[in-house]
Coordinates of N, CA and C in Angstrom, one line a residue:
M1 N 12.5 -10.0 15.8 CA 12.4 -8.6 15.3 C 11.9 -8.6 13.9
S2 N 11.0 -7.7 13.6 CA 10.4 -7.6 12.2 C 10.7 -6.2 11.7
F3 N 10.7 -6.1 10.4 CA 11.0 -4.8 9.8 C 10.2 -4.7 8.5
S4 N 9.7 -3.5 8.3 CA 8.9 -3.3 7.1 C 9.6 -2.3 6.2
L5 N 9.9 -2.7 5.0 CA 10.6 -1.9 4.0 C 9.7 -1.6 2.8
T6 N 9.5 -0.4 2.4 CA 8.7 0.0 1.3 C 9.5 0.8 0.3
I7 N 9.3 0.6 -0.9 CA 9.9 1.4 -2.0 C 8.7 2.0 -2.8
I8 N 8.8 3.3 -2.9 CA 7.7 4.0 -3.6 C 8.4 4.8 -4.8
V9 N 7.8 4.7 -6.0 CA 8.2 5.5 -7.1 C 7.0 6.2 -7.7
G10 N 7.1 7.5 -7.8 CA 5.9 8.2 -8.3 C 6.3 9.7 -8.4
R11 N 5.3 10.5 -8.5 CA 5.4 11.9 -8.7 C 4.9 12.7 -7.5
L12 N 5.5 13.8 -7.1 CA 5.0 14.6 -6.0 C 3.6 15.2 -6.4
S13 N 2.6 15.1 -5.6 CA 1.3 15.6 -5.9 C 1.2 17.1 -5.4
I14 N 2.1 17.5 -4.5 CA 2.2 18.9 -4.0 C 3.6 19.2 -3.7
D15 N 4.0 20.4 -3.6 CA 5.4 20.8 -3.2 C 5.7 20.2 -1.8
P16 N 7.0 19.9 -1.6 CA 7.4 19.4 -0.3 C 7.0 20.4 0.8
E17 N 6.6 20.0 2.0 CA 6.3 20.9 3.1 C 7.3 20.6 4.2
Q18 N 8.1 21.6 4.5 CA 9.1 21.5 5.5 C 8.7 22.3 6.8
R19 N 9.0 21.7 8.0 CA 8.7 22.3 9.2 C 9.7 22.0 10.3
A20 N 9.8 22.8 11.3 CA 10.7 22.5 12.4 C 10.1 21.4 13.3
A21 N 11.0 20.5 13.8 CA 10.6 19.5 14.7 C 11.6 19.4 15.8
G22 N 11.5 20.1 16.9 CA 12.5 20.1 17.9 C 13.7 20.8 17.4
S23 N 14.8 20.1 17.5 CA 16.1 20.6 17.1 C 16.4 20.3 15.6
S24 N 15.5 19.6 15.0 CA 15.7 19.1 13.6 C 14.6 19.7 12.7
T25 N 14.6 19.3 11.5 CA 13.5 19.6 10.6 C 12.9 18.3 9.9
V26 N 11.7 18.4 9.5 CA 11.1 17.3 8.8 C 10.4 17.8 7.6
T27 N 10.5 17.1 6.5 CA 9.9 17.5 5.2 C 8.9 16.4 4.9
E28 N 7.7 16.8 4.6 CA 6.6 15.9 4.2 C 6.5 15.8 2.7
L29 N 6.5 14.6 2.1 CA 6.4 14.4 0.7 C 5.0 13.7 0.5
S30 N 4.3 14.1 -0.5 CA 3.1 13.4 -0.9 C 3.3 12.8 -2.3
I31 N 3.4 11.5 -2.3 CA 3.9 10.8 -3.6 C 2.7 10.0 -4.1
T32 N 2.3 10.3 -5.4 CA 1.3 9.6 -6.1 C 1.9 8.7 -7.1
S33 N 1.4 7.4 -7.0 CA 1.8 6.4 -8.0 C 0.6 5.7 -8.6
E34 N 0.8 5.2 -9.8 CA -0.3 4.5 -10.5 C 0.1 3.1 -10.9
S35 N -0.8 2.2 -10.9 CA -0.6 0.9 -11.4 C -1.9 0.5 -12.2
S36 N -1.7 -0.5 -13.0 CA -2.9 -0.9 -13.8 C -2.9 -2.5 -13.8
F37 N -4.1 -3.0 -13.9 CA -4.2 -4.5 -14.0 C -5.5 -4.8 -14.7
K38 N -5.6 -6.1 -15.1 CA -6.8 -6.5 -15.7 C -7.7 -7.2 -14.7
D39 N -9.0 -6.8 -14.7 CA -9.9 -7.4 -13.8 C -10.4 -8.8 -14.3
K40 N -11.3 -9.4 -13.7 CA -11.8 -10.7 -14.1 C -12.5 -10.7 -15.5
A41 N -13.0 -9.6 -15.8 CA -13.7 -9.4 -17.1 C -12.7 -9.1 -18.2
G42 N -11.4 -8.9 -17.9 CA -10.4 -8.6 -18.9 C -10.3 -7.1 -19.2
T43 N -11.0 -6.3 -18.4 CA -10.9 -4.8 -18.6 C -9.7 -4.3 -17.8
W44 N -9.0 -3.3 -18.5 CA -7.9 -2.7 -17.7 C -8.4 -1.7 -16.7
V45 N -7.9 -1.8 -15.5 CA -8.3 -0.9 -14.4 C -7.1 -0.2 -13.9
K46 N -7.2 1.2 -13.8 CA -6.1 2.0 -13.3 C -6.3 2.3 -11.8
K47 N -5.3 2.1 -11.0 CA -5.4 2.3 -9.6 C -4.4 3.4 -9.2
T48 N -4.8 4.4 -8.5 CA -3.9 5.5 -8.1 C -3.8 5.5 -6.6
A49 N -2.6 5.6 -6.0 CA -2.4 5.6 -4.6 C -1.5 6.8 -4.2
T50 N -1.8 7.5 -3.1 CA -1.0 8.6 -2.6 C -0.4 8.2 -1.2
D51 N 0.9 8.3 -1.1 CA 1.5 8.0 0.2 C 2.2 9.2 0.7
K52 N 2.1 9.4 2.0 CA 2.8 10.5 2.7 C 4.0 10.0 3.3
V53 N 5.2 10.6 3.1 CA 6.4 10.1 3.6 C 7.1 11.3 4.3
S54 N 7.7 11.0 5.5 CA 8.4 12.0 6.3 C 9.9 11.8 6.0
V55 N 10.6 12.9 5.7 CA 12.0 12.9 5.4 C 12.7 13.8 6.5
W56 N 13.6 13.3 7.3 CA 14.1 14.0 8.4 C 15.5 14.6 8.1
G57 N 15.8 15.7 8.7 CA 17.2 16.3 8.7 C 17.6 16.9 7.4
K58 N 18.9 16.7 7.1 CA 19.5 17.3 5.9 C 19.0 16.7 4.7
Q59 N 18.6 15.4 4.7 CA 18.0 14.8 3.5 C 16.7 15.5 3.2
G60 N 15.9 15.8 4.2 CA 14.6 16.5 4.0 C 14.8 17.9 3.5
E61 N 15.9 18.6 4.0 CA 16.1 19.9 3.6 C 16.5 19.9 2.1
A62 N 17.3 18.9 1.7 CA 17.7 18.8 0.3 C 16.5 18.6 -0.6
C63 N 15.5 17.7 -0.1 CA 14.3 17.5 -0.9 C 13.5 18.7 -1.0
S64 N 13.4 19.5 0.1 CA 12.6 20.7 0.0 C 13.2 21.8 -1.0
K65 N 14.5 21.8 -1.1 CA 15.1 22.7 -2.0 C 15.1 22.3 -3.5
S66 N 15.1 21.0 -3.7 CA 15.3 20.5 -5.1 C 14.1 19.9 -5.8
L67 N 13.1 19.5 -5.0 CA 11.9 18.8 -5.5 C 10.7 19.8 -5.5
R68 N 9.8 19.6 -6.5 CA 8.6 20.4 -6.7 C 7.5 19.5 -7.1
K69 N 6.3 20.0 -7.1 CA 5.1 19.3 -7.5 C 5.4 18.8 -8.9
G70 N 5.1 17.5 -9.1 CA 5.3 16.8 -10.4 C 6.7 16.2 -10.6
S71 N 7.6 16.4 -9.6 CA 8.9 15.8 -9.7 C 8.8 14.3 -9.5
L72 N 9.6 13.5 -10.4 CA 9.6 12.1 -10.2 C 10.6 11.8 -9.1
V73 N 10.1 10.9 -8.2 CA 10.9 10.6 -7.0 C 10.8 9.1 -6.7
A74 N 11.9 8.5 -6.2 CA 12.0 7.2 -5.7 C 12.4 7.2 -4.2
V75 N 11.6 6.6 -3.3 CA 11.9 6.6 -1.9 C 11.9 5.2 -1.3
Q76 N 13.0 5.0 -0.5 CA 13.0 3.7 0.3 C 12.7 4.1 1.7
A77 N 11.6 3.5 2.3 CA 11.2 4.0 3.6 C 10.8 2.8 4.5
H78 N 10.8 3.0 5.8 CA 10.3 2.0 6.7 C 9.0 2.5 7.4
T79 N 8.3 1.6 8.0 CA 7.0 2.0 8.6 C 7.3 2.1 10.1
E80 N 6.8 3.2 10.7 CA 6.9 3.4 12.1 C 5.5 3.5 12.7
S81 N 5.2 2.7 13.6 CA 3.8 2.6 14.2 C 3.8 3.3 15.6
R82 N 2.7 4.0 15.9 CA 2.5 4.5 17.2 C 1.0 4.6 17.5
P83 N 0.7 4.4 18.8 CA -0.7 4.4 19.2 C -1.2 5.8 19.2
W84 N -2.5 6.0 18.9 CA -3.2 7.3 18.9 C -4.7 7.0 19.0
N85 N -5.3 7.5 20.1 CA -6.7 7.4 20.4 C -7.3 6.0 20.1
D86 N -6.7 5.0 20.7 CA -7.2 3.6 20.6 C -7.0 3.0 19.2
K87 N -6.1 3.6 18.4 CA -5.8 3.2 17.1 C -4.3 3.1 17.0
V88 N -3.8 2.5 15.9 CA -2.4 2.4 15.6 C -2.2 3.2 14.3
I89 N -1.4 4.2 14.3 CA -1.1 5.0 13.1 C 0.3 4.6 12.6
N90 N 0.3 4.3 11.3 CA 1.5 3.9 10.6 C 2.0 5.1 9.8
N91 N 3.3 5.4 10.0 CA 3.9 6.5 9.3 C 5.1 6.0 8.5
L92 N 5.2 6.5 7.3 CA 6.4 6.1 6.4 C 7.5 7.1 6.6
I93 N 8.7 6.6 7.0 CA 9.8 7.4 7.3 C 10.9 7.0 6.3
A94 N 11.3 8.1 5.5 CA 12.3 7.8 4.4 C 13.6 7.5 5.0
D95 N 14.3 6.4 4.3 CA 15.6 6.1 4.6 C 16.5 6.6 3.5
K96 N 16.1 6.6 2.3 CA 16.8 7.1 1.1 C 15.8 7.7 0.1
V97 N 16.2 8.9 -0.4 CA 15.4 9.5 -1.5 C 16.3 9.7 -2.7

Protein backbone atom coordinates (compact mmCIF):
# COMPACT_ATOMS: atom_id res chain seq x y z
CA MET A 1 0.00 0.00 0.00
CA SER A 2 1.25 3.50 -0.78
CA PHE A 3 0.08 6.82 0.57
CA SER A 4 0.78 10.37 -0.52
CA LEU A 5 0.88 13.10 2.13
CA THR A 6 1.15 16.78 1.26
CA ILE A 7 1.58 19.79 3.53
CA ILE A 8 0.75 23.18 2.03
CA VAL A 9 1.29 26.53 3.73
CA GLY A 10 0.17 29.64 1.90
CA ARG A 11 -2.52 32.26 1.47
CA LEU A 12 -5.98 31.83 -0.02
CA SER A 13 -6.08 33.35 -3.50
CA ILE A 14 -9.91 33.52 -3.46
CA ASP A 15 -12.65 33.15 -0.84
CA PRO A 16 -13.52 29.51 0.00
CA GLU A 17 -16.24 28.07 -2.23
CA GLN A 18 -18.73 25.78 -0.48
CA ARG A 19 -21.25 23.53 -2.25
CA ALA A 20 -23.52 20.61 -1.50
CA ALA A 21 -22.22 17.16 -2.38
CA GLY A 22 -24.89 14.53 -1.76
CA SER A 23 -25.71 14.45 1.94
CA SER A 24 -22.54 16.40 2.84
CA THR A 25 -20.80 19.62 1.84
CA VAL A 26 -17.42 20.27 0.28
CA THR A 27 -15.44 23.49 0.47
CA GLU A 28 -12.81 24.24 -2.17
CA LEU A 29 -9.70 26.16 -1.11
CA SER A 30 -7.31 27.74 -3.60
CA ILE A 31 -3.95 28.10 -1.80
CA THR A 32 -1.06 30.07 -3.29
CA SER A 33 2.45 29.50 -1.98
CA GLU A 34 5.80 30.93 -2.98
CA SER A 35 9.34 29.62 -2.88
CA SER A 36 12.61 31.07 -4.09
CA PHE A 37 15.91 29.55 -5.13
CA LYS A 38 19.12 30.45 -6.89
CA ASP A 39 19.51 29.28 -10.46
CA LYS A 40 22.82 28.14 -11.99
CA ALA A 41 23.78 31.74 -12.71
CA GLY A 42 23.29 32.68 -9.05
CA THR A 43 20.18 34.76 -9.69
CA TRP A 44 17.28 34.49 -7.26
CA VAL A 45 14.17 33.05 -8.91
CA LYS A 46 10.71 33.24 -7.31
CA LYS A 47 8.30 30.39 -8.01
CA THR A 48 4.57 30.66 -7.28
CA ALA A 49 2.25 27.64 -7.14
CA THR A 50 -1.50 27.41 -6.59
CA ASP A 51 -3.05 24.22 -5.23
CA LYS A 52 -6.75 23.43 -5.05
CA VAL A 53 -7.78 21.48 -1.94
CA SER A 54 -11.18 19.94 -1.10
CA VAL A 55 -12.28 20.09 2.54
CA TRP A 56 -15.27 17.88 3.40
CA GLY A 57 -17.99 18.08 6.04
CA LYS A 58 -17.88 20.16 9.22
CA GLN A 59 -14.20 21.03 8.76
CA GLY A 60 -15.05 22.53 5.37
CA GLU A 61 -18.00 24.42 6.82
CA ALA A 62 -15.70 25.93 9.47
CA CYS A 63 -13.21 26.96 6.76
CA SER A 64 -15.99 28.60 4.76
CA LYS A 65 -17.08 30.64 7.79
CA SER A 66 -13.67 31.69 9.14
CA LEU A 67 -11.32 31.98 6.13
CA ARG A 68 -11.25 34.70 3.46
CA LYS A 69 -9.07 35.67 0.49
CA GLY A 70 -5.59 36.44 1.84
CA SER A 71 -5.95 34.27 4.97
CA LEU A 72 -2.80 32.36 5.91
CA VAL A 73 -3.58 28.64 6.05
CA ALA A 74 -1.73 25.37 6.61
CA VAL A 75 -3.26 22.18 5.23
CA GLN A 76 -2.29 18.52 5.55
CA ALA A 77 -3.83 16.60 2.64
CA HIS A 78 -3.64 13.33 0.79
CA THR A 79 -3.90 12.72 -2.94
CA GLU A 80 -6.90 10.92 -4.36
CA SER A 81 -6.61 9.72 -7.95
CA ARG A 82 -9.48 8.89 -10.29
CA PRO A 83 -9.72 8.13 -14.01
CA TRP A 84 -11.27 10.73 -16.31
CA ASN A 85 -11.35 10.64 -20.15
CA ASP A 86 -8.29 8.39 -20.55
CA LYS A 87 -6.38 10.47 -17.98
CA VAL A 88 -5.78 10.25 -14.26
CA ILE A 89 -6.91 13.26 -12.22
CA ASN A 90 -5.23 13.86 -8.86
CA ASN A 91 -7.27 15.68 -6.22
CA LEU A 92 -5.92 16.99 -2.91
CA ILE A 93 -8.27 16.09 -0.04
CA ALA A 94 -7.68 17.89 3.27
CA ASP A 95 -7.10 15.82 6.40
CA LYS A 96 -6.34 18.75 8.72
CA VAL A 97 -6.66 22.53 8.25
